[in-house]
PDB file of C-alpha atoms and ligand atoms in Angstrom:
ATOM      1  CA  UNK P   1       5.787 -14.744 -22.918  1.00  0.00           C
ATOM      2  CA  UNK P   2       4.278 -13.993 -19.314  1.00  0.00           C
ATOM      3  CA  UNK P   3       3.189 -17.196 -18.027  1.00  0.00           C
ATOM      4  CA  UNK P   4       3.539 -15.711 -14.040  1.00  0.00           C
ATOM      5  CA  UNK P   5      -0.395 -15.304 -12.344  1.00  0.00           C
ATOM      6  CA  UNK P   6      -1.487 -11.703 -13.321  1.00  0.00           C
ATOM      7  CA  UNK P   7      -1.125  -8.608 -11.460  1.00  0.00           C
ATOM      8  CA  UNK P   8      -3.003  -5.375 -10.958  1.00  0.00           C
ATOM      9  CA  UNK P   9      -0.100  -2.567  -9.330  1.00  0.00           C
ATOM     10  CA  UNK P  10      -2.113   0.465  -7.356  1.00  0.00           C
ATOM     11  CA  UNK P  11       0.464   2.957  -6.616  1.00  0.00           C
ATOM     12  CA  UNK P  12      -0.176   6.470  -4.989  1.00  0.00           C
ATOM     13  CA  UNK P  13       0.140   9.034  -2.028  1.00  0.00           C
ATOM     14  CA  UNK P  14      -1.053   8.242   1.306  1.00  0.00           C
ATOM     15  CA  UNK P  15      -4.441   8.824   2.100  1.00  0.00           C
ATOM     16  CA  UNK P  16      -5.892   8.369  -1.354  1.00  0.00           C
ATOM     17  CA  UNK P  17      -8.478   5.630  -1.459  1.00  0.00           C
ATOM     18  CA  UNK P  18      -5.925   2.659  -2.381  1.00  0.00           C
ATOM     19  CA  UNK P  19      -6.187   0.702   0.367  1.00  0.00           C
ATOM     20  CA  UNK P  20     -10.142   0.714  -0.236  1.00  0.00           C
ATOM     21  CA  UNK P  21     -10.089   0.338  -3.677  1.00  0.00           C
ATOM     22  CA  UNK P  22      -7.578  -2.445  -3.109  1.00  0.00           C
ATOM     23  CA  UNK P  23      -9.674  -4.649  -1.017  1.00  0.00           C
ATOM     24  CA  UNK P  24     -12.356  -3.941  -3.011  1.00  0.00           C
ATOM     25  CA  UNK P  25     -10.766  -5.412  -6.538  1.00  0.00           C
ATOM     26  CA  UNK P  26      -9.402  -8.214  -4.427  1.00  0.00           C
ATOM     27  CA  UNK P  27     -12.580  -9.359  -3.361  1.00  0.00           C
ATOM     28  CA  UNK P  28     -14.498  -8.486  -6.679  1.00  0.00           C
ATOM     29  CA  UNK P  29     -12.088 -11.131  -8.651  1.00  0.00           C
ATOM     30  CA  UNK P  30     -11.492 -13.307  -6.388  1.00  0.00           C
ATOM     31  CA  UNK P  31      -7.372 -12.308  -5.761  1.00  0.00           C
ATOM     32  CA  UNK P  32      -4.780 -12.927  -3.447  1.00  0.00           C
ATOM     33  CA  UNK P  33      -3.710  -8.784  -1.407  1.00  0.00           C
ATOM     34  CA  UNK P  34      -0.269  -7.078  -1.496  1.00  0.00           C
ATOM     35  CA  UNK P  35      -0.678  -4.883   1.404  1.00  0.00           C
ATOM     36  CA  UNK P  36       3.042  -3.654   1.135  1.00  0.00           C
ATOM     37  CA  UNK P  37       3.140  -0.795   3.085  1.00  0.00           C
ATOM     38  CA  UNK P  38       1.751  -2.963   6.013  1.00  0.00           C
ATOM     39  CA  UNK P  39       5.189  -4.649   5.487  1.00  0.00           C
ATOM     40  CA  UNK P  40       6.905  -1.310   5.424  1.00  0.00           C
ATOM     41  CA  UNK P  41       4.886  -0.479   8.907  1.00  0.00           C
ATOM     42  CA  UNK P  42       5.480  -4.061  10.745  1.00  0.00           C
ATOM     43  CA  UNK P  43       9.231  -3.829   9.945  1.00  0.00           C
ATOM     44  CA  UNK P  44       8.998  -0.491  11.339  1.00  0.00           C
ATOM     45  CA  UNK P  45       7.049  -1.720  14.659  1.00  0.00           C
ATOM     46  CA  UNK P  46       9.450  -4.440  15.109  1.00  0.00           C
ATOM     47  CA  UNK P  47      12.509  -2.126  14.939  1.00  0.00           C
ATOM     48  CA  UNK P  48      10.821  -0.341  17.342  1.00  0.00           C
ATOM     49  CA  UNK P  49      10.181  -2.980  19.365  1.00  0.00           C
ATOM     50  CA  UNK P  50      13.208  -4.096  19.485  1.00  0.00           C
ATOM     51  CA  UNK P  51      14.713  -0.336  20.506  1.00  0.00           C
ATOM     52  CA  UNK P  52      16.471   0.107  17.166  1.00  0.00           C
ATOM     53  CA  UNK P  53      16.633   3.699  15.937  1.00  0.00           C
ATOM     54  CA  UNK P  54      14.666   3.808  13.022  1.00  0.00           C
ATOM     55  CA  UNK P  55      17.615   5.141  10.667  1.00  0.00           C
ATOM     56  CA  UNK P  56      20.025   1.760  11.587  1.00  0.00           C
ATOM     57  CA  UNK P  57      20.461   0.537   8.526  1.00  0.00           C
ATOM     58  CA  UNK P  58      21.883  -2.400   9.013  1.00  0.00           C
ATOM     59  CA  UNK P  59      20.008  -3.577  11.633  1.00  0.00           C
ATOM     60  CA  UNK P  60      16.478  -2.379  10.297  1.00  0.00           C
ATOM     61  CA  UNK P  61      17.051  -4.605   7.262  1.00  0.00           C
ATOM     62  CA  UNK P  62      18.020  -7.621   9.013  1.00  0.00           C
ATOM     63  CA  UNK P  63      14.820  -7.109  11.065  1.00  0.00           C
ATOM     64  CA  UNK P  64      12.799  -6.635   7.797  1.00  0.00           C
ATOM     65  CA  UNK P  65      14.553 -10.034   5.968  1.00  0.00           C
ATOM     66  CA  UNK P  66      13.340 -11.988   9.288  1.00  0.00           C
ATOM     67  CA  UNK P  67       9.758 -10.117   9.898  1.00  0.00           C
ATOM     68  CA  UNK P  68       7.776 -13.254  11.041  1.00  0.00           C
ATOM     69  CA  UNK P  69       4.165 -11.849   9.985  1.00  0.00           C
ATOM     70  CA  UNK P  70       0.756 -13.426   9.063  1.00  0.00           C
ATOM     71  CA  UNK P  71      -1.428 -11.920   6.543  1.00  0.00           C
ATOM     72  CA  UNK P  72      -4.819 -13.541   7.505  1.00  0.00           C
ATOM     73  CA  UNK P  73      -7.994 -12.671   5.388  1.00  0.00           C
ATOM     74  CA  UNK P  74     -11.380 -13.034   6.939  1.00  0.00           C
ATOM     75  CA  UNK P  75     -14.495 -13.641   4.953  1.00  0.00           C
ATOM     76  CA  UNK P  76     -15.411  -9.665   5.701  1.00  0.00           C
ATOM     77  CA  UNK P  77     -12.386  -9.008   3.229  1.00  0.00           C
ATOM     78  CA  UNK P  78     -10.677  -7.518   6.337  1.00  0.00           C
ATOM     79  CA  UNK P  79      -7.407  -8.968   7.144  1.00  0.00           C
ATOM     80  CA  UNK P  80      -5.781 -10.252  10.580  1.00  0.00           C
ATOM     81  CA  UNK P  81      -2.565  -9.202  10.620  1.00  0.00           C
ATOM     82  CA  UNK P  82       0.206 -10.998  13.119  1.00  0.00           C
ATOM     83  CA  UNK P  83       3.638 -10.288  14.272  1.00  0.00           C
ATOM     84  CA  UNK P  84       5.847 -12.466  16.252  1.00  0.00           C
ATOM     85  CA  UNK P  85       2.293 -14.980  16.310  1.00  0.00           C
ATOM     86  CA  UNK P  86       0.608 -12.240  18.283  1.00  0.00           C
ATOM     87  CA  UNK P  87      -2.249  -9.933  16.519  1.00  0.00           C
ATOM     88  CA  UNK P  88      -1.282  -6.133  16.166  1.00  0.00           C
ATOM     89  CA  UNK P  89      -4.088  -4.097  16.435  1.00  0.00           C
ATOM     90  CA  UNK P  90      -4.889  -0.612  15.731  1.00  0.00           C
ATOM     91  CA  UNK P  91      -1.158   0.074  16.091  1.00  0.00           C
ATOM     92  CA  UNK P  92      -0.703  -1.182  12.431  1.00  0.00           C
ATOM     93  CA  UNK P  93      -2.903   1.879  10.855  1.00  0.00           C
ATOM     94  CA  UNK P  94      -1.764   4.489  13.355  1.00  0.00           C
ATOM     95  CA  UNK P  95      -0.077   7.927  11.771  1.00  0.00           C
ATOM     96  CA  UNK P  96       2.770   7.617  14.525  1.00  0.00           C
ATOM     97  CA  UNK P  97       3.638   3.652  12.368  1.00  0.00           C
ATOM     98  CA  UNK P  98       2.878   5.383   8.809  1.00  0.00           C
ATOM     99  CA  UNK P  99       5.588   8.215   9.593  1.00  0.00           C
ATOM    100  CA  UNK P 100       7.858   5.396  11.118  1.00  0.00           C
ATOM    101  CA  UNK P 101       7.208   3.100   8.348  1.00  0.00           C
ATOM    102  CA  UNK P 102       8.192   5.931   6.006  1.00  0.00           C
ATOM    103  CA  UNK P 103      11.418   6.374   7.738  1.00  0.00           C
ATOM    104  CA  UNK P 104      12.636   2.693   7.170  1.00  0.00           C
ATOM    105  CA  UNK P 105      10.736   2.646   3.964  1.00  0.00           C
ATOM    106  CA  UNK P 106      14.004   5.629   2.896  1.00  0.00           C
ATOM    107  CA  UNK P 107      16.556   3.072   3.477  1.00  0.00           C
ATOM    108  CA  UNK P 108      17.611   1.068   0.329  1.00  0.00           C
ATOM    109  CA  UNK P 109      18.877  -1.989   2.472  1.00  0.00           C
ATOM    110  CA  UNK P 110      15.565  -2.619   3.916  1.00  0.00           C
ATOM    111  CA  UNK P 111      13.847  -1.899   0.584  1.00  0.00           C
ATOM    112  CA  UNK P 112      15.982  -4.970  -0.861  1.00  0.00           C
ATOM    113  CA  UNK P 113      15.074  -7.296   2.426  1.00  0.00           C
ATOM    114  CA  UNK P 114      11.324  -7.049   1.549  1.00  0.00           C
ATOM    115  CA  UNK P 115      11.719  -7.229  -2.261  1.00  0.00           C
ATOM    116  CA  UNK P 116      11.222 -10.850  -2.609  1.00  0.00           C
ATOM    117  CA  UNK P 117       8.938 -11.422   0.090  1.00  0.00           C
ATOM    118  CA  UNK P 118       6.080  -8.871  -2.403  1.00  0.00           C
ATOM    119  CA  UNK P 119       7.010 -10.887  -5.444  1.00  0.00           C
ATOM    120  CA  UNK P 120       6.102 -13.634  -3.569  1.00  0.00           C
ATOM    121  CA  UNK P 121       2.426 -12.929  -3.156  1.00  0.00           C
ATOM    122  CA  UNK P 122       2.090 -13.557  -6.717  1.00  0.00           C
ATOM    123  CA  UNK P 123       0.282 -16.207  -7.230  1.00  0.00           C
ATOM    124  CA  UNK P 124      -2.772 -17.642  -9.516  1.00  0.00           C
ATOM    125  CA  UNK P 125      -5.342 -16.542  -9.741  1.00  0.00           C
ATOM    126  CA  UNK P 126      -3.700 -13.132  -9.407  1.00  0.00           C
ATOM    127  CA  UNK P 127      -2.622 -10.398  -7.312  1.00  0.00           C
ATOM    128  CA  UNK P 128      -3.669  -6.842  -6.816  1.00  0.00           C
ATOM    129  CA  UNK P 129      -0.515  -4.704  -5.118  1.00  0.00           C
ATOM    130  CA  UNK P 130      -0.653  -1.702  -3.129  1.00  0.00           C
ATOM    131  CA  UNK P 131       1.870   0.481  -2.667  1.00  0.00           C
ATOM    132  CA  UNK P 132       4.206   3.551  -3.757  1.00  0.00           C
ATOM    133  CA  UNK P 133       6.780   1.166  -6.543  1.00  0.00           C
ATOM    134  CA  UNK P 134       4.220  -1.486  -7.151  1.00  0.00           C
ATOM    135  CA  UNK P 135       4.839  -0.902 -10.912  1.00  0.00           C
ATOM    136  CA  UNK P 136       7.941   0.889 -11.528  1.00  0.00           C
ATOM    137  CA  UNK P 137      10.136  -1.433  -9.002  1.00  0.00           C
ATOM    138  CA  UNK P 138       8.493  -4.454  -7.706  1.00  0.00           C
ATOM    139  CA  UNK P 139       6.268  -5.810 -10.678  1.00  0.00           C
ATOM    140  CA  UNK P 140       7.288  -3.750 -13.196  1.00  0.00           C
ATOM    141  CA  UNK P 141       6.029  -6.446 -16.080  1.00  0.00           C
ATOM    142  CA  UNK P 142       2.529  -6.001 -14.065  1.00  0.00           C
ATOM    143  CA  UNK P 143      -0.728  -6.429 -16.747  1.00  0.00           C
ATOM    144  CA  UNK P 144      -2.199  -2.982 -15.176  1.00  0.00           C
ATOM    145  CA  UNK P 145      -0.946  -0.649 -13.832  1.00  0.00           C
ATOM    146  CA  UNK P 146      -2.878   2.449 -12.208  1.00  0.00           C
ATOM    147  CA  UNK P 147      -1.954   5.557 -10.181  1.00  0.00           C
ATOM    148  CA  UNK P 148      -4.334   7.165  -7.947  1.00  0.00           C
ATOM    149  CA  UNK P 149      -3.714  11.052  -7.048  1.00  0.00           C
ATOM    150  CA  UNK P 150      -5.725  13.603  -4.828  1.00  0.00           C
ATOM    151  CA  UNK P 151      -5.120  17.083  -3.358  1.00  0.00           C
ATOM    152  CA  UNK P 152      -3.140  16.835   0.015  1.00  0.00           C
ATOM    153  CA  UNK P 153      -5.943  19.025   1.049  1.00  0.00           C
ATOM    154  CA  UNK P 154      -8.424  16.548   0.260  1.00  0.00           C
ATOM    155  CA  UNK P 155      -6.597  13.420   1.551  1.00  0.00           C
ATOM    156  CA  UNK P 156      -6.193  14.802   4.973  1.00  0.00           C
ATOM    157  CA  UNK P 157      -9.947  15.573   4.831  1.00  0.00           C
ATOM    158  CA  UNK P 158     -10.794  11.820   3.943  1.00  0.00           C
ATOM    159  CA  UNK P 159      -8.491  10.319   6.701  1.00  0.00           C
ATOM    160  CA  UNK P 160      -9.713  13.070   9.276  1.00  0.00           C
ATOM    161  CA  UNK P 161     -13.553  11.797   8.590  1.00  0.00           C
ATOM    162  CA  UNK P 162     -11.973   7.910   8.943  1.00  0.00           C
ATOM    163  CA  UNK P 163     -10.352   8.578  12.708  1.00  0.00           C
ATOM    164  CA  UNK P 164     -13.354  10.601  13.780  1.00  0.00           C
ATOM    165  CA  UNK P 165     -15.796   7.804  12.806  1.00  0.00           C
ATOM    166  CA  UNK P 166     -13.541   5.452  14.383  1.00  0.00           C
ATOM    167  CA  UNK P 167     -14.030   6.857  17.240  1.00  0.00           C
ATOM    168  CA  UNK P 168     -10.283   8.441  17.145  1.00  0.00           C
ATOM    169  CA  UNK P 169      -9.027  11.488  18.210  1.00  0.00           C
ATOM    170  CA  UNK P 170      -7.883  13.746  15.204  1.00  0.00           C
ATOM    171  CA  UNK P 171      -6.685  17.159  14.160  1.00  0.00           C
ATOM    172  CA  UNK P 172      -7.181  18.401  10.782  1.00  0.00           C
ATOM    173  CA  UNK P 173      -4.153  20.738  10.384  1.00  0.00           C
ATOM    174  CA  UNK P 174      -2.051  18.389  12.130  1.00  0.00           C
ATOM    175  CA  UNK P 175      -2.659  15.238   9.426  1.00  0.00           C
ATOM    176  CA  UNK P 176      -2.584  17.781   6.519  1.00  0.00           C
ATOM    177  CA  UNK P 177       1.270  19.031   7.968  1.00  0.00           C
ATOM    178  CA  UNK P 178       1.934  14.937   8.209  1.00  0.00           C
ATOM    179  CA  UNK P 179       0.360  13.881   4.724  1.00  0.00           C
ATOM    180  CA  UNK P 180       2.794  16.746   3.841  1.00  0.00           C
ATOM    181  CA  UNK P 181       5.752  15.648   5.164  1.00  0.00           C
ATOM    182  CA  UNK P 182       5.225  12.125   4.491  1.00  0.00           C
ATOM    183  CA  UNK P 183       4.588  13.122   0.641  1.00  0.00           C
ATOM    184  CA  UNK P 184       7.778  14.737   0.706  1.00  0.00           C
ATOM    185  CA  UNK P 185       9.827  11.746   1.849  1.00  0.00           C
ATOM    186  CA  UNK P 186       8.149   9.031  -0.485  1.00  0.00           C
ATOM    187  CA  UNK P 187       8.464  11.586  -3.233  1.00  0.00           C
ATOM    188  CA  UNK P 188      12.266  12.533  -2.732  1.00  0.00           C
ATOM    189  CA  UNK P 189      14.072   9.185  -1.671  1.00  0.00           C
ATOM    190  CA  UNK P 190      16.787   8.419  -3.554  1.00  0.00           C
ATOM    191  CA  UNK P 191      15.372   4.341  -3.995  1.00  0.00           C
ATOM    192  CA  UNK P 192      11.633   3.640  -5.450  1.00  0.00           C
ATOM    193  CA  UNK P 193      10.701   6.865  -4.920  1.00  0.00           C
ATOM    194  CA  UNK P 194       6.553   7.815  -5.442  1.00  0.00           C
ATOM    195  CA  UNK P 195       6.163   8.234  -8.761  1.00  0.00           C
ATOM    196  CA  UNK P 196       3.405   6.644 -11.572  1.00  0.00           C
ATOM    197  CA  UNK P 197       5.099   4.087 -14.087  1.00  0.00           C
ATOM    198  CA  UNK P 198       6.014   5.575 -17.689  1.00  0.00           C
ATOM    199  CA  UNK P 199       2.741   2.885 -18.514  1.00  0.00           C
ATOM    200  CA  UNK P 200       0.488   3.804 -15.517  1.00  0.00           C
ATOM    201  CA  UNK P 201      -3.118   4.800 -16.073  1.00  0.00           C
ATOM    202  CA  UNK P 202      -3.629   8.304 -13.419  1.00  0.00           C
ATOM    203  CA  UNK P 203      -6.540   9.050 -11.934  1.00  0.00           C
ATOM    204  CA  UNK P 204      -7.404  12.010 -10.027  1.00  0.00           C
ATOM    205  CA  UNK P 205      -9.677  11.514  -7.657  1.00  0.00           C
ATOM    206  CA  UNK P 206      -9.991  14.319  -5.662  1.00  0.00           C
ATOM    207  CA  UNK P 207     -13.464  14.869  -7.181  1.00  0.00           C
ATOM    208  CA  UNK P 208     -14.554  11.574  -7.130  1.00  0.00           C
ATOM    209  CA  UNK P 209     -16.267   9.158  -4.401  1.00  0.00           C
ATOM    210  CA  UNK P 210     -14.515   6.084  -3.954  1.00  0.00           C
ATOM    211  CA  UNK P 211     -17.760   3.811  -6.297  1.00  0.00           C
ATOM    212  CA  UNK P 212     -16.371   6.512  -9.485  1.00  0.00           C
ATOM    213  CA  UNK P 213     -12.916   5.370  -8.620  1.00  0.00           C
ATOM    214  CA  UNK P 214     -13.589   1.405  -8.568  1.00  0.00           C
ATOM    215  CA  UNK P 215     -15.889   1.546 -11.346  1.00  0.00           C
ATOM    216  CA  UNK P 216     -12.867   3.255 -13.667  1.00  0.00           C
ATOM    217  CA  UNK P 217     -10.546   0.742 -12.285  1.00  0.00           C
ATOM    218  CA  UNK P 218     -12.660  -2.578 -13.068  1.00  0.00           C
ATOM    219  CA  UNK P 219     -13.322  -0.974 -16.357  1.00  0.00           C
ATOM    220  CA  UNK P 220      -9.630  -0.679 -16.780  1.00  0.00           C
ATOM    221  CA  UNK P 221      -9.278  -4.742 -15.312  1.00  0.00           C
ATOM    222  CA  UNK P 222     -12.119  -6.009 -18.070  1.00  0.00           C
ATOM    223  CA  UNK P 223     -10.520  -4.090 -21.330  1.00  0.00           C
ATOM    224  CA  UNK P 224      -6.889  -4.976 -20.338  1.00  0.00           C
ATOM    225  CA  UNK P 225      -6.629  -8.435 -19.435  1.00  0.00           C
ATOM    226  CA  UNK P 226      -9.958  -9.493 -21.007  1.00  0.00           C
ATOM    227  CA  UNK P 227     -11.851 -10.821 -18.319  1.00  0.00           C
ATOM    228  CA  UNK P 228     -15.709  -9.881 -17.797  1.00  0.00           C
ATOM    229  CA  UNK P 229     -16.501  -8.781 -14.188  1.00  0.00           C
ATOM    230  CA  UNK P 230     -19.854  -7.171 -14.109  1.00  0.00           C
ATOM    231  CA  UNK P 231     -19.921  -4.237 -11.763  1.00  0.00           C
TER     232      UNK P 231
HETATM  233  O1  C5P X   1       0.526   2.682   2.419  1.00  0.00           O
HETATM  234  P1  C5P X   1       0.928   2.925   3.846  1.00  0.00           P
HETATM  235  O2  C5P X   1       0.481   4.245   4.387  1.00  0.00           O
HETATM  236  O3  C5P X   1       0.521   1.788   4.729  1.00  0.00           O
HETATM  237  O4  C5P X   1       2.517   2.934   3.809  1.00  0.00           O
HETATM  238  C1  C5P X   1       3.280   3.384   4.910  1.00  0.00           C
HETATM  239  C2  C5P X   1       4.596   3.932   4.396  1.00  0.00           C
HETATM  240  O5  C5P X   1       5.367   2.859   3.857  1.00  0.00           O
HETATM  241  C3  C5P X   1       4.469   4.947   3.265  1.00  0.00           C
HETATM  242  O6  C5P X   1       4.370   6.280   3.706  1.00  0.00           O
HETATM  243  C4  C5P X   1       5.739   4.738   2.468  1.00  0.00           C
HETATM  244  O7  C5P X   1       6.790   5.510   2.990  1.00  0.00           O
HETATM  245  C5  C5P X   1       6.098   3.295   2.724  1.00  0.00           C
HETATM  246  N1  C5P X   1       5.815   2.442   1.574  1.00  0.00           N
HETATM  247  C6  C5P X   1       6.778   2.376   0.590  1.00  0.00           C
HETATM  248  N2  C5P X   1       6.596   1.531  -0.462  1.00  0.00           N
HETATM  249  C7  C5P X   1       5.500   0.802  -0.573  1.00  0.00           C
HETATM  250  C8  C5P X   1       4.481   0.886   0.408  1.00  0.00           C
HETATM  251  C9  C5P X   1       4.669   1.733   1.472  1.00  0.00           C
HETATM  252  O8  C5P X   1       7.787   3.047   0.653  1.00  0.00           O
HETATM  253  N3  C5P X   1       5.359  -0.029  -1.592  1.00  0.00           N
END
């Protein structure tokens, strides 16, 4: 019998609405975040930091099994997120740290470092993880596990509309060749690569607005672990 706090996995692509849909569940029931590829991208920035080339093994993971980083929610559901003590800003979100974070993210040694630290966010009165292995490697006894998918096309369009009302600069054909590339990479590493758990509910949303998207997923949370959160 599972008596460990319960777990929701969201695993996907970049660009497709997990992140969102994340935060969203979190708040709605009240559960801790697994954020993982922010750990993926802070290990990154650190190596960087620290003038490491991204593909030293070695030293990449030993930076990973030391990252000193603060996950700090705010009552917006946004979290503060710290490295070293000090607050990294927009840094943390930027295409230039997803491609480097997808880079270490390739190298098995650094995969192992941060294994533990995910499990570790498990913790009553449940979890919701996002990620690319969130059910096939890291929880892969998870209660629920779903799979988001979209068109490359249509993922660069949604990020390109997310810079531009940020007030970022942004070229359409230029994230679509990047979502592309960094597709490729999760998709063909040899460890945890992108792929939905032989139990994973898919969704495609390329069709969908991100309310269709959480209202499937709650649905999904009620029926499977028997809870009753009203949309
Ligand atoms: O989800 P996010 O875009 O923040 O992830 C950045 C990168 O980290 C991804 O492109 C992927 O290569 C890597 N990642 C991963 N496994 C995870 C989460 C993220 O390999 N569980």
């Amino acid at each position: 019998m599972n008596n460990q706090a319960p777990v929701v996995t969201v695993d996907g692509p970049s660009g497709v609405g997990k992140g969102t849909l994340c935060q969203w569940l979190a708040m709605r029931l009240g559960w801790r975040l697994l954020d993982s590829g922010a750990l993926y991208r802070l290990t990154a920035l650190a190596a960087l930091r620290r003038n490491l080339a991204l593909q030293d093994e070695t030293r990449v993971a030993m930076v990973a099994a030391e990252l000193d980083v603060q996950f700090i929610p705010n009552t917006e559901g946004a979290t503060q997120v710290t490295l070293d003590g000090v607050e990294i800003g927009a840094a943390l979100r930027s295409e230039t740290t997803g491609n480097a974070a997808s880079q270490v993210a390739a190298l098995p040694t650094v995969r192992a470092a941060l294994l533990q630290r995910q499990r570790n966010f498990r913790q009553a009165p449940g979890l919701i993880a996002d990620g690319r292995d969130m059910g096939t490697v890291v929880f892969p006894d998870a209660d629920l596990k779903l799979f988001l998918t979209a068109s490359a096309d249509e993922r660069a369009d949604r990020r390109y509309k997310q810079l531009i009302e940020k007030g970022m600069d942004a070229n359409l054909a230029v994230l679509i060749k990047e979502i592309a590339e960094r597709d490729a990479r999760d998709a063909q590493r040899t460890v945890a690569p992108l792929k939905p758990a032989v139990d994973a509910e898919i969704l495609d949303t390329t069709q969908l607005d991100i309310a269709e998207v959480c209202a499937w997923a709650l649905a999904l949370v009620n029926q499977r672990l028997r809870i009753r959160v009203i949309p």
